[in-house]
Amino acid sequence: MYKHSNGKVKWVTFILALFPLWASYRSIVARVDFGTFIILATAVFYIIQDHFKLRIYDPKRSAIYVYVVVVSTVCIFSIHEVGDYLYTSEIQSFARLFKFVLVLFVVFRTQIFQYFDIDLGMKYTRYCIYINSIMIAVQQFAYKFGMMIYNPFEFLYQEESYIGRIVQIGSFIRPAGFFFEPSHYAEFFIVFLCYILFCDDKNSIKKWDYMMLFMGAVLSGSTIGIGEIIGLSILCGFVKFKKKEKMAVIYLVFIFIFMLLSTRLSIVQLLIDRLLSGGLGYGGNIIKARIGNGFEIFKCLPVFNILFGTGYGHTPLGGSKAYLNGVTYIINTLGLIGTTIFTIVYIKMFKHCLRWQRMLLISFGILMAGAQMFTTAAIVQVFVFTAKNSEVEKRKYDKRTYDRLGYSKL
């Protein structure tokens, strides 16, 4: 934690570390989620405290935001429909674009980012995961006794379609605790999962952390969450074997036993059935449903929009007719040029990251191939944890190496 830790550090870290959760709920301002409202309100308050001084860090990078605003605005008002696809209204799309650029600019280019403490952020994330996984367990076991427990704060959901909604599959339900749905929770805990598995700190892998993640993923019925945990755990085993970590062996044995017994568990069998038969509108299984038809839509775009995109937030209307995952969302909305810029930024960040942060960026990229994670909330959460490095891990590098990598400037 920073030597000069204070209320500002704790408050900003609390907001940014749990940003996807806050963004799920609405604020006192219509059509503005609580996460966006609270971070912008905090930024205004701190700027006033600094005598109305807006400190902009690295103005050259800030030019990227100007580029996105100008190009996306032009693209939004240049396309209304393509083939059989109708696009969202220009006003609605511009509102999404404005929110996207404004929030990311405030978080990463102003003094707000300087108050974020990555170690404290992990602490808050751990508390959130424990509370939510326990809530999921309570919901699941209550259902076995004939009771349905909903999120007590669901009346504040930003998306009203999720109010009173818990998916049932036979005798099994898929609760999500305080999140929208199981996949939403799985996308949130990927940061903590990568940290406890790949952090260089030998004490980073704690069995209760791991078990809470696993319990939450299984009891929520999240195929994405279970896949994350099993896949990254196996990869962690190979990495840790080089360091002769005994915990890796324990986890691999645990996973192997679970896979052997999984076919006998009704809950797992229901998940397998969903994996094979879900998403009938996209080809008959959940994998094809997650991929969607974004590439087909992209091929139909005019040359100008293929290069510059349709504008962030300006997408075909949802439903069974059009689905864009994170990858196809970037390609369609930012075009080939915008996608190239984003990729360059992504690679540069990857080069200056620690091992667990690199695994987070890789995992985030994989998840975007199956879910629409190119959102303001997801980018804020993942990038605040990868754009900085924890004070605990900084001490493991000598000063010259650290300066050479540019970490001391962050």
mmCIF file of C-alpha atoms in Angstrom:
data_model
loop_
_atom_site.group_PDB
_atom_site.id
_atom_site.type_symbol
_atom_site.label_atom_id
_atom_site.label_comp_id
_atom_site.label_asym_id
_atom_site.label_seq_id
_atom_site.Cartn_x
_atom_site.Cartn_y
_atom_site.Cartn_z
ATOM 1 C CA MET A 1 0.000 0.000 0.000
ATOM 2 C CA TYR A 2 1.204 3.537 -0.556
ATOM 3 C CA LYS A 3 3.209 5.103 2.278
ATOM 4 C CA HIS A 4 0.868 8.084 2.295
ATOM 5 C CA SER A 5 -2.334 6.083 2.254
ATOM 6 C CA ASN A 6 -5.378 8.148 3.124
ATOM 7 C CA GLY A 7 -9.112 8.395 2.637
ATOM 8 C CA LYS A 8 -8.771 9.316 -1.031
ATOM 9 C CA VAL A 9 -6.748 6.183 -1.775
ATOM 10 C CA LYS A 10 -9.217 3.940 0.022
ATOM 11 C CA TRP A 11 -12.269 5.542 -1.598
ATOM 12 C CA VAL A 12 -10.972 5.572 -5.185
ATOM 13 C CA THR A 13 -9.620 2.027 -4.845
ATOM 14 C CA PHE A 14 -12.948 0.831 -3.464
ATOM 15 C CA ILE A 15 -14.802 2.307 -6.445
ATOM 16 C CA LEU A 16 -12.446 1.149 -9.212
ATOM 17 C CA ALA A 17 -11.697 -2.354 -7.896
ATOM 18 C CA LEU A 18 -15.427 -3.188 -7.763
ATOM 19 C CA PHE A 19 -16.479 -1.027 -10.697
ATOM 20 C CA PRO A 20 -18.347 -3.794 -12.631
ATOM 21 C CA LEU A 21 -20.538 -4.360 -9.560
ATOM 22 C CA TRP A 22 -21.342 -0.668 -9.090
ATOM 23 C CA ALA A 23 -22.077 -0.331 -12.816
ATOM 24 C CA SER A 24 -24.832 -2.949 -12.456
ATOM 25 C CA TYR A 25 -26.983 -0.593 -10.413
ATOM 26 C CA ARG A 26 -28.641 2.690 -11.303
ATOM 27 C CA SER A 27 -27.895 6.065 -9.787
ATOM 28 C CA ILE A 28 -30.074 9.047 -8.913
ATOM 29 C CA VAL A 29 -29.522 10.327 -12.469
ATOM 30 C CA ALA A 30 -31.734 8.661 -15.086
ATOM 31 C CA ARG A 31 -29.935 6.287 -17.488
ATOM 32 C CA VAL A 32 -26.624 6.715 -15.651
ATOM 33 C CA ASP A 33 -25.317 3.687 -13.753
ATOM 34 C CA PHE A 34 -24.038 4.081 -10.204
ATOM 35 C CA GLY A 35 -20.417 3.268 -11.128
ATOM 36 C CA THR A 36 -20.247 6.042 -13.715
ATOM 37 C CA PHE A 37 -22.039 8.507 -11.461
ATOM 38 C CA ILE A 38 -19.860 7.915 -8.404
ATOM 39 C CA ILE A 39 -16.498 8.042 -10.227
ATOM 40 C CA LEU A 40 -17.414 11.236 -12.089
ATOM 41 C CA ALA A 41 -18.769 12.821 -8.890
ATOM 42 C CA THR A 42 -15.574 11.825 -7.087
ATOM 43 C CA ALA A 43 -13.418 13.302 -9.857
ATOM 44 C CA VAL A 44 -15.292 16.619 -9.734
ATOM 45 C CA PHE A 45 -14.999 16.752 -5.937
ATOM 46 C CA TYR A 46 -11.229 16.084 -6.007
ATOM 47 C CA ILE A 47 -10.670 18.629 -8.783
ATOM 48 C CA ILE A 48 -12.465 21.243 -6.673
ATOM 49 C CA GLN A 49 -10.270 20.272 -3.710
ATOM 50 C CA ASP A 50 -7.210 20.787 -5.928
ATOM 51 C CA HIS A 51 -8.394 24.369 -6.572
ATOM 52 C CA PHE A 52 -9.995 23.486 -9.921
ATOM 53 C CA LYS A 53 -6.771 22.047 -11.352
ATOM 54 C CA LEU A 54 -7.336 19.195 -13.784
ATOM 55 C CA ARG A 55 -4.056 17.293 -13.932
ATOM 56 C CA ILE A 56 -3.728 15.452 -17.230
ATOM 57 C CA TYR A 57 -1.035 12.785 -17.298
ATOM 58 C CA ASP A 58 0.671 11.859 -20.553
ATOM 59 C CA PRO A 59 -1.180 14.278 -22.909
ATOM 60 C CA LYS A 60 0.130 12.390 -25.964
ATOM 61 C CA ARG A 61 -1.901 9.334 -25.000
ATOM 62 C CA SER A 62 -4.879 11.557 -24.312
ATOM 63 C CA ALA A 63 -4.959 12.286 -28.052
ATOM 64 C CA ILE A 64 -6.278 8.735 -28.534
ATOM 65 C CA TYR A 65 -9.508 9.716 -26.767
ATOM 66 C CA VAL A 66 -9.942 12.692 -29.105
ATOM 67 C CA TYR A 67 -9.423 10.411 -32.098
ATOM 68 C CA VAL A 68 -12.024 7.919 -30.860
ATOM 69 C CA VAL A 69 -14.570 10.682 -30.177
ATOM 70 C CA VAL A 70 -14.183 12.387 -33.560
ATOM 71 C CA VAL A 71 -14.020 9.235 -35.703
ATOM 72 C CA SER A 72 -16.771 7.364 -33.853
ATOM 73 C CA THR A 73 -19.091 10.380 -33.969
ATOM 74 C CA VAL A 74 -18.680 10.632 -37.743
ATOM 75 C CA CYS A 75 -19.232 6.875 -38.115
ATOM 76 C CA ILE A 76 -22.333 6.869 -35.907
ATOM 77 C CA PHE A 77 -24.088 9.400 -38.104
ATOM 78 C CA SER A 78 -22.908 7.801 -41.365
ATOM 79 C CA ILE A 79 -24.630 4.431 -41.063
ATOM 80 C CA HIS A 80 -28.232 3.522 -40.289
ATOM 81 C CA GLU A 81 -28.643 -0.004 -41.614
ATOM 82 C CA VAL A 82 -26.653 -2.739 -43.340
ATOM 83 C CA GLY A 83 -28.428 -5.526 -45.153
ATOM 84 C CA ASP A 84 -31.025 -6.952 -42.782
ATOM 85 C CA TYR A 85 -29.583 -5.227 -39.724
ATOM 86 C CA LEU A 86 -30.982 -2.025 -38.239
ATOM 87 C CA TYR A 87 -28.676 -0.013 -35.986
ATOM 88 C CA THR A 88 -29.408 1.643 -32.650
ATOM 89 C CA SER A 89 -30.394 5.302 -32.693
ATOM 90 C CA GLU A 90 -27.682 7.939 -33.132
ATOM 91 C CA ILE A 91 -28.510 9.667 -29.837
ATOM 92 C CA GLN A 92 -28.365 6.441 -27.846
ATOM 93 C CA SER A 93 -25.117 5.414 -29.539
ATOM 94 C CA PHE A 94 -23.487 8.797 -28.956
ATOM 95 C CA ALA A 95 -24.460 8.627 -25.271
ATOM 96 C CA ARG A 96 -22.660 5.266 -24.965
ATOM 97 C CA LEU A 97 -19.620 6.668 -26.764
ATOM 98 C CA PHE A 98 -19.525 9.772 -24.561
ATOM 99 C CA LYS A 99 -19.739 7.670 -21.389
ATOM 100 C CA PHE A 100 -17.059 5.255 -22.644
ATOM 101 C CA VAL A 101 -14.531 7.974 -23.476
ATOM 102 C CA LEU A 102 -15.298 10.242 -20.515
ATOM 103 C CA VAL A 103 -15.042 7.541 -17.842
ATOM 104 C CA LEU A 104 -11.847 6.021 -19.245
ATOM 105 C CA PHE A 105 -10.274 9.464 -19.597
ATOM 106 C CA VAL A 106 -11.148 10.429 -16.014
ATOM 107 C CA VAL A 107 -9.927 7.108 -14.602
ATOM 108 C CA PHE A 108 -6.643 6.753 -16.504
ATOM 109 C CA ARG A 109 -5.541 10.249 -17.532
ATOM 110 C CA THR A 110 -6.443 12.431 -14.523
ATOM 111 C CA GLN A 111 -5.359 12.469 -10.868
ATOM 112 C CA ILE A 112 -7.964 9.805 -10.026
ATOM 113 C CA PHE A 113 -5.644 7.029 -11.256
ATOM 114 C CA GLN A 114 -2.859 8.193 -8.922
ATOM 115 C CA TYR A 115 -5.025 7.298 -5.911
ATOM 116 C CA PHE A 116 -5.588 3.668 -6.940
ATOM 117 C CA ASP A 117 -3.771 1.132 -4.728
ATOM 118 C CA ILE A 118 -3.534 -2.296 -6.358
ATOM 119 C CA ASP A 119 -2.875 -4.198 -3.106
ATOM 120 C CA LEU A 120 -5.829 -2.601 -1.372
ATOM 121 C CA GLY A 121 -7.886 -3.250 -4.501
ATOM 122 C CA MET A 122 -7.178 -6.978 -4.230
ATOM 123 C CA LYS A 123 -8.265 -6.889 -0.609
ATOM 124 C CA TYR A 124 -11.610 -5.323 -1.531
ATOM 125 C CA THR A 125 -12.022 -7.794 -4.409
ATOM 126 C CA ARG A 126 -11.410 -10.724 -2.058
ATOM 127 C CA TYR A 127 -14.097 -9.491 0.351
ATOM 128 C CA CYS A 128 -16.551 -9.065 -2.523
ATOM 129 C CA ILE A 129 -15.923 -12.588 -3.834
ATOM 130 C CA TYR A 130 -16.361 -14.172 -0.409
ATOM 131 C CA ILE A 131 -19.638 -12.330 0.205
ATOM 132 C CA ASN A 132 -21.034 -13.066 -3.261
ATOM 133 C CA SER A 133 -20.064 -16.768 -3.275
ATOM 134 C CA ILE A 134 -21.672 -17.231 0.126
ATOM 135 C CA MET A 135 -24.782 -15.462 -1.157
ATOM 136 C CA ILE A 136 -24.893 -17.834 -4.151
ATOM 137 C CA ALA A 137 -24.596 -20.845 -1.818
ATOM 138 C CA VAL A 138 -27.458 -19.518 0.305
ATOM 139 C CA GLN A 139 -29.633 -19.009 -2.795
ATOM 140 C CA GLN A 140 -28.862 -22.496 -4.098
ATOM 141 C CA PHE A 141 -29.508 -24.368 -0.861
ATOM 142 C CA ALA A 142 -32.615 -22.324 -0.049
ATOM 143 C CA TYR A 143 -34.045 -23.423 -3.392
ATOM 144 C CA LYS A 144 -33.574 -27.057 -2.356
ATOM 145 C CA PHE A 145 -35.977 -26.356 0.508
ATOM 146 C CA GLY A 146 -38.545 -24.690 -1.722
ATOM 147 C CA MET A 147 -37.498 -21.062 -1.200
ATOM 148 C CA MET A 148 -36.318 -18.628 -3.846
ATOM 149 C CA ILE A 149 -34.012 -15.913 -2.523
ATOM 150 C CA TYR A 150 -33.396 -12.967 -4.828
ATOM 151 C CA ASN A 151 -30.834 -10.213 -4.601
ATOM 152 C CA PRO A 152 -32.273 -7.805 -1.996
ATOM 153 C CA PHE A 153 -30.935 -4.864 -4.033
ATOM 154 C CA GLU A 154 -32.221 -6.016 -7.408
ATOM 155 C CA PHE A 155 -34.791 -3.216 -7.501
ATOM 156 C CA LEU A 156 -31.816 -0.920 -8.153
ATOM 157 C CA TYR A 157 -30.590 -2.880 -11.204
ATOM 158 C CA GLN A 158 -29.683 -0.703 -14.167
ATOM 159 C CA GLU A 159 -31.219 -3.331 -16.469
ATOM 160 C CA GLU A 160 -34.777 -3.952 -15.343
ATOM 161 C CA SER A 161 -34.960 -7.221 -17.316
ATOM 162 C CA TYR A 162 -32.792 -8.856 -14.616
ATOM 163 C CA ILE A 163 -35.180 -8.029 -11.775
ATOM 164 C CA GLY A 164 -36.722 -11.210 -10.370
ATOM 165 C CA ARG A 165 -34.769 -13.291 -12.853
ATOM 166 C CA ILE A 166 -32.990 -16.478 -11.788
ATOM 167 C CA VAL A 167 -32.645 -19.034 -14.568
ATOM 168 C CA GLN A 168 -33.946 -22.528 -13.766
ATOM 169 C CA ILE A 169 -32.685 -25.687 -15.491
ATOM 170 C CA GLY A 170 -34.685 -28.652 -14.297
ATOM 171 C CA SER A 171 -34.231 -28.934 -10.537
ATOM 172 C CA PHE A 172 -31.227 -26.634 -10.627
ATOM 173 C CA ILE A 173 -31.103 -22.833 -10.550
ATOM 174 C CA ARG A 174 -28.340 -20.465 -11.668
ATOM 175 C CA PRO A 175 -28.151 -17.709 -9.054
ATOM 176 C CA ALA A 176 -25.608 -14.883 -9.342
ATOM 177 C CA GLY A 177 -25.675 -13.306 -5.893
ATOM 178 C CA PHE A 178 -25.431 -9.548 -6.274
ATOM 179 C CA PHE A 179 -24.505 -9.629 -9.972
ATOM 180 C CA PHE A 180 -26.719 -9.700 -13.066
ATOM 181 C CA GLU A 181 -26.047 -13.328 -13.999
ATOM 182 C CA PRO A 182 -23.442 -16.087 -13.443
ATOM 183 C CA SER A 183 -21.313 -15.092 -16.448
ATOM 184 C CA HIS A 184 -21.209 -11.510 -15.146
ATOM 185 C CA TYR A 185 -19.784 -12.775 -11.846
ATOM 186 C CA ALA A 186 -17.293 -15.039 -13.644
ATOM 187 C CA GLU A 187 -16.038 -12.108 -15.707
ATOM 188 C CA PHE A 188 -15.571 -10.123 -12.492
ATOM 189 C CA PHE A 189 -13.509 -12.661 -10.539
ATOM 190 C CA ILE A 190 -11.006 -13.350 -13.355
ATOM 191 C CA VAL A 191 -8.753 -10.613 -11.904
ATOM 192 C CA PHE A 192 -8.562 -12.243 -8.485
ATOM 193 C CA LEU A 193 -8.194 -15.733 -9.952
ATOM 194 C CA CYS A 194 -5.139 -14.724 -11.999
ATOM 195 C CA TYR A 195 -3.662 -12.992 -8.973
ATOM 196 C CA ILE A 196 -3.891 -15.902 -6.544
ATOM 197 C CA LEU A 197 -2.635 -18.405 -9.120
ATOM 198 C CA PHE A 198 0.192 -16.514 -10.807
ATOM 199 C CA CYS A 199 1.368 -13.863 -8.354
ATOM 200 C CA ASP A 200 5.060 -14.307 -7.495
ATOM 201 C CA ASP A 201 4.279 -14.064 -3.806
ATOM 202 C CA LYS A 202 4.535 -17.632 -2.454
ATOM 203 C CA ASN A 203 1.695 -16.988 -0.029
ATOM 204 C CA SER A 204 -0.653 -15.725 -2.734
ATOM 205 C CA ILE A 205 -2.374 -19.076 -3.292
ATOM 206 C CA LYS A 206 -4.675 -19.580 -0.336
ATOM 207 C CA LYS A 207 -6.959 -22.556 -0.263
ATOM 208 C CA TRP A 208 -9.968 -20.580 1.007
ATOM 209 C CA ASP A 209 -9.646 -18.028 -1.775
ATOM 210 C CA TYR A 210 -9.518 -20.820 -4.322
ATOM 211 C CA MET A 211 -12.387 -22.777 -2.769
ATOM 212 C CA MET A 212 -14.622 -19.692 -2.602
ATOM 213 C CA LEU A 213 -14.062 -19.018 -6.289
ATOM 214 C CA PHE A 214 -14.704 -22.645 -7.188
ATOM 215 C CA MET A 215 -17.830 -22.845 -5.015
ATOM 216 C CA GLY A 216 -19.265 -19.667 -6.523
ATOM 217 C CA ALA A 217 -18.613 -20.826 -10.090
ATOM 218 C CA VAL A 218 -20.080 -24.322 -9.635
ATOM 219 C CA LEU A 219 -23.146 -23.333 -7.597
ATOM 220 C CA SER A 220 -23.959 -20.499 -10.002
ATOM 221 C CA GLY A 221 -23.767 -22.902 -12.947
ATOM 222 C CA SER A 222 -21.369 -20.669 -14.854
ATOM 223 C CA THR A 223 -19.652 -22.639 -17.611
ATOM 224 C CA ILE A 224 -17.379 -19.646 -18.216
ATOM 225 C CA GLY A 225 -16.395 -19.492 -14.542
ATOM 226 C CA ILE A 226 -15.727 -23.222 -14.268
ATOM 227 C CA GLY A 227 -13.737 -23.139 -17.482
ATOM 228 C CA GLU A 228 -11.661 -20.203 -16.196
ATOM 229 C CA ILE A 229 -10.789 -21.959 -12.949
ATOM 230 C CA ILE A 230 -9.957 -25.358 -14.446
ATOM 231 C CA GLY A 231 -8.012 -23.982 -17.400
ATOM 232 C CA LEU A 232 -5.946 -21.474 -15.413
ATOM 233 C CA SER A 233 -5.361 -23.971 -12.586
ATOM 234 C CA ILE A 234 -3.892 -26.523 -14.971
ATOM 235 C CA LEU A 235 -1.714 -23.835 -16.544
ATOM 236 C CA CYS A 236 -0.669 -22.705 -13.073
ATOM 237 C CA GLY A 237 0.370 -26.283 -12.312
ATOM 238 C CA PHE A 238 2.779 -26.331 -15.230
ATOM 239 C CA VAL A 239 4.232 -22.969 -14.207
ATOM 240 C CA LYS A 240 4.562 -23.873 -10.541
ATOM 241 C CA PHE A 241 6.126 -27.259 -11.273
ATOM 242 C CA LYS A 242 9.221 -25.386 -12.372
ATOM 243 C CA LYS A 243 9.413 -23.910 -8.881
ATOM 244 C CA LYS A 244 8.458 -27.218 -7.254
ATOM 245 C CA GLU A 245 5.369 -25.797 -5.622
ATOM 246 C CA LYS A 246 3.469 -28.521 -3.818
ATOM 247 C CA MET A 247 0.211 -26.572 -3.949
ATOM 248 C CA ALA A 248 0.121 -27.030 -7.718
ATOM 249 C CA VAL A 249 0.076 -30.811 -7.311
ATOM 250 C CA ILE A 250 -2.793 -30.583 -4.841
ATOM 251 C CA TYR A 251 -4.867 -28.458 -7.219
ATOM 252 C CA LEU A 252 -4.219 -30.711 -10.207
ATOM 253 C CA VAL A 253 -5.220 -33.800 -8.231
ATOM 254 C CA PHE A 254 -8.334 -32.002 -7.015
ATOM 255 C CA ILE A 255 -9.297 -31.054 -10.577
ATOM 256 C CA PHE A 256 -8.625 -34.567 -11.859
ATOM 257 C CA ILE A 257 -10.829 -36.133 -9.168
ATOM 258 C CA PHE A 258 -13.579 -33.605 -9.890
ATOM 259 C CA MET A 259 -13.502 -34.429 -13.602
ATOM 260 C CA LEU A 260 -13.774 -38.140 -12.846
ATOM 261 C CA LEU A 261 -16.775 -37.627 -10.598
ATOM 262 C CA SER A 262 -18.407 -34.874 -12.587
ATOM 263 C CA THR A 263 -20.477 -37.145 -14.821
ATOM 264 C CA ARG A 264 -22.176 -38.521 -11.695
ATOM 265 C CA LEU A 265 -23.201 -35.101 -10.418
ATOM 266 C CA SER A 266 -26.579 -33.902 -11.700
ATOM 267 C CA ILE A 267 -25.514 -30.278 -11.443
ATOM 268 C CA VAL A 268 -22.555 -30.890 -13.778
ATOM 269 C CA GLN A 269 -24.633 -32.982 -16.152
ATOM 270 C CA LEU A 270 -27.058 -30.075 -16.495
ATOM 271 C CA LEU A 271 -24.142 -27.784 -17.325
ATOM 272 C CA ILE A 272 -22.926 -30.212 -19.988
ATOM 273 C CA ASP A 273 -26.415 -30.364 -21.508
ATOM 274 C CA ARG A 274 -26.524 -26.576 -21.593
ATOM 275 C CA LEU A 275 -23.099 -26.460 -23.245
ATOM 276 C CA LEU A 276 -24.222 -28.808 -26.004
ATOM 277 C CA SER A 277 -27.794 -27.640 -26.570
ATOM 278 C CA GLY A 278 -27.772 -23.935 -25.644
ATOM 279 C CA GLY A 279 -27.974 -21.158 -28.194
ATOM 280 C CA LEU A 280 -30.233 -22.850 -30.705
ATOM 281 C CA GLY A 281 -30.609 -19.566 -32.539
ATOM 282 C CA TYR A 282 -26.920 -19.581 -33.448
ATOM 283 C CA GLY A 283 -26.258 -23.149 -34.484
ATOM 284 C CA GLY A 284 -27.301 -25.478 -31.672
ATOM 285 C CA ASN A 285 -24.689 -25.078 -28.910
ATOM 286 C CA ILE A 286 -23.497 -22.477 -26.451
ATOM 287 C CA ILE A 287 -20.086 -22.119 -28.103
ATOM 288 C CA LYS A 288 -21.575 -21.010 -31.421
ATOM 289 C CA ALA A 289 -23.954 -18.754 -29.520
ATOM 290 C CA ARG A 290 -21.023 -17.034 -27.806
ATOM 291 C CA ILE A 291 -19.176 -16.543 -31.093
ATOM 292 C CA GLY A 292 -22.282 -15.006 -32.643
ATOM 293 C CA ASN A 293 -22.455 -13.586 -36.150
ATOM 294 C CA GLY A 294 -20.299 -10.484 -35.763
ATOM 295 C CA PHE A 295 -17.933 -11.409 -38.599
ATOM 296 C CA GLU A 296 -20.849 -11.853 -41.009
ATOM 297 C CA ILE A 297 -22.116 -8.383 -40.113
ATOM 298 C CA PHE A 298 -18.639 -6.902 -40.543
ATOM 299 C CA LYS A 299 -18.312 -8.291 -44.068
ATOM 300 C CA CYS A 300 -21.493 -6.451 -45.070
ATOM 301 C CA LEU A 301 -20.238 -3.017 -43.995
ATOM 302 C CA PRO A 302 -19.228 -0.303 -46.498
ATOM 303 C CA VAL A 303 -15.473 0.140 -47.043
ATOM 304 C CA PHE A 304 -15.384 3.337 -44.970
ATOM 305 C CA ASN A 305 -16.930 1.567 -41.965
ATOM 306 C CA ILE A 306 -14.710 -1.477 -42.418
ATOM 307 C CA LEU A 307 -11.747 0.858 -41.930
ATOM 308 C CA PHE A 308 -13.136 3.126 -39.189
ATOM 309 C CA GLY A 309 -16.037 1.106 -37.774
ATOM 310 C CA THR A 310 -19.630 2.020 -37.073
ATOM 311 C CA GLY A 311 -18.750 3.972 -33.912
ATOM 312 C CA TYR A 312 -18.531 2.706 -30.347
ATOM 313 C CA GLY A 313 -21.983 1.794 -29.058
ATOM 314 C CA HIS A 314 -23.496 1.923 -32.546
ATOM 315 C CA THR A 315 -24.383 -1.718 -33.133
ATOM 316 C CA PRO A 316 -27.174 -3.775 -34.730
ATOM 317 C CA LEU A 317 -30.212 -4.218 -32.527
ATOM 318 C CA GLY A 318 -29.884 -7.196 -30.189
ATOM 319 C CA GLY A 319 -31.890 -10.382 -29.982
ATOM 320 C CA SER A 320 -31.411 -13.651 -31.813
ATOM 321 C CA LYS A 321 -30.696 -11.836 -35.057
ATOM 322 C CA ALA A 322 -27.407 -10.170 -34.090
ATOM 323 C CA TYR A 323 -24.864 -10.935 -31.377
ATOM 324 C CA LEU A 324 -21.380 -9.446 -31.059
ATOM 325 C CA ASN A 325 -18.840 -10.824 -28.611
ATOM 326 C CA GLY A 326 -15.978 -8.632 -27.398
ATOM 327 C CA VAL A 327 -13.703 -9.329 -30.365
ATOM 328 C CA THR A 328 -16.319 -8.755 -33.061
ATOM 329 C CA TYR A 329 -17.641 -5.747 -31.127
ATOM 330 C CA ILE A 330 -14.230 -4.056 -31.367
ATOM 331 C CA ILE A 331 -13.841 -4.911 -35.054
ATOM 332 C CA ASN A 332 -17.335 -3.703 -35.969
ATOM 333 C CA THR A 333 -17.416 -0.521 -33.908
ATOM 334 C CA LEU A 334 -13.783 0.636 -34.204
ATOM 335 C CA GLY A 335 -12.966 -0.816 -37.623
ATOM 336 C CA LEU A 336 -9.608 -2.172 -38.738
ATOM 337 C CA ILE A 337 -7.757 1.049 -37.868
ATOM 338 C CA GLY A 338 -9.276 1.368 -34.402
ATOM 339 C CA THR A 339 -8.701 -2.327 -33.718
ATOM 340 C CA THR A 340 -5.041 -1.930 -34.693
ATOM 341 C CA ILE A 341 -4.622 1.005 -32.296
ATOM 342 C CA PHE A 342 -6.266 -0.929 -29.465
ATOM 343 C CA THR A 343 -4.052 -3.961 -30.178
ATOM 344 C CA ILE A 344 -0.879 -1.848 -30.063
ATOM 345 C CA VAL A 345 -1.897 -0.343 -26.713
ATOM 346 C CA TYR A 346 -2.728 -3.829 -25.431
ATOM 347 C CA ILE A 347 0.643 -5.269 -26.495
ATOM 348 C CA LYS A 348 2.578 -2.359 -24.986
ATOM 349 C CA MET A 349 0.794 -2.822 -21.685
ATOM 350 C CA PHE A 350 1.460 -6.568 -21.847
ATOM 351 C CA LYS A 351 5.216 -5.979 -22.235
ATOM 352 C CA HIS A 352 5.381 -3.900 -19.058
ATOM 353 C CA CYS A 353 3.319 -6.228 -16.860
ATOM 354 C CA LEU A 354 4.203 -8.779 -14.224
ATOM 355 C CA ARG A 355 3.412 -12.444 -14.777
ATOM 356 C CA TRP A 356 -0.023 -12.517 -13.131
ATOM 357 C CA GLN A 357 -1.016 -9.351 -14.969
ATOM 358 C CA ARG A 358 0.037 -10.850 -18.291
ATOM 359 C CA MET A 359 -2.108 -13.886 -17.551
ATOM 360 C CA LEU A 360 -4.989 -11.517 -16.792
ATOM 361 C CA LEU A 361 -4.599 -9.759 -20.143
ATOM 362 C CA ILE A 362 -4.418 -13.109 -21.963
ATOM 363 C CA SER A 363 -7.502 -14.370 -20.101
ATOM 364 C CA PHE A 364 -9.363 -11.143 -20.801
ATOM 365 C CA GLY A 365 -8.587 -11.496 -24.512
ATOM 366 C CA ILE A 366 -9.871 -15.085 -24.521
ATOM 367 C CA LEU A 367 -13.028 -14.116 -22.649
ATOM 368 C CA MET A 368 -13.738 -11.379 -25.191
ATOM 369 C CA ALA A 369 -13.909 -14.093 -27.843
ATOM 370 C CA GLY A 370 -16.966 -15.501 -26.063
ATOM 371 C CA ALA A 371 -18.610 -12.549 -24.323
ATOM 372 C CA GLN A 372 -19.144 -8.829 -24.872
ATOM 373 C CA MET A 373 -16.513 -7.590 -22.416
ATOM 374 C CA PHE A 374 -15.398 -4.534 -24.377
ATOM 375 C CA THR A 375 -17.395 -2.370 -22.009
ATOM 376 C CA THR A 376 -16.534 0.576 -19.821
ATOM 377 C CA ALA A 377 -16.908 -1.438 -16.600
ATOM 378 C CA ALA A 378 -14.781 -4.407 -17.727
ATOM 379 C CA ILE A 379 -12.011 -2.243 -19.181
ATOM 380 C CA VAL A 380 -11.809 -0.090 -16.042
ATOM 381 C CA GLN A 381 -11.524 -3.139 -13.779
ATOM 382 C CA VAL A 382 -8.949 -5.036 -15.846
ATOM 383 C CA PHE A 383 -6.810 -2.077 -16.878
ATOM 384 C CA VAL A 384 -6.496 -0.467 -13.425
ATOM 385 C CA PHE A 385 -5.032 -3.750 -12.194
ATOM 386 C CA THR A 386 -2.628 -4.060 -15.132
ATOM 387 C CA ALA A 387 -1.585 -0.425 -15.623
ATOM 388 C CA LYS A 388 -0.041 -0.397 -12.167
ATOM 389 C CA ASN A 389 2.038 -2.896 -10.236
ATOM 390 C CA SER A 390 1.643 -3.638 -6.550
ATOM 391 C CA GLU A 391 4.042 -2.214 -3.999
ATOM 392 C CA VAL A 392 4.587 -5.761 -2.679
ATOM 393 C CA GLU A 393 5.880 -7.012 -6.024
ATOM 394 C CA LYS A 394 7.815 -3.843 -6.834
ATOM 395 C CA ARG A 395 10.277 -4.657 -4.068
ATOM 396 C CA LYS A 396 11.303 -7.831 -5.930
ATOM 397 C CA TYR A 397 12.891 -5.811 -8.715
ATOM 398 C CA ASP A 398 16.006 -3.717 -8.417
ATOM 399 C CA LYS A 399 15.597 -0.024 -9.101
ATOM 400 C CA ARG A 400 17.467 -0.018 -12.411
ATOM 401 C CA THR A 401 15.302 -2.781 -13.868
ATOM 402 C CA TYR A 402 12.199 -1.031 -12.639
ATOM 403 C CA ASP A 403 13.163 2.307 -14.142
ATOM 404 C CA ARG A 404 14.084 0.628 -17.432
ATOM 405 C CA LEU A 405 10.615 -0.920 -17.661
ATOM 406 C CA GLY A 406 9.018 2.400 -16.876
ATOM 407 C CA TYR A 407 7.090 1.272 -13.793
ATOM 408 C CA SER A 408 8.409 4.105 -11.630
ATOM 409 C CA LYS A 409 6.636 6.617 -13.860
ATOM 410 C CA LEU A 410 3.205 5.153 -13.210
#
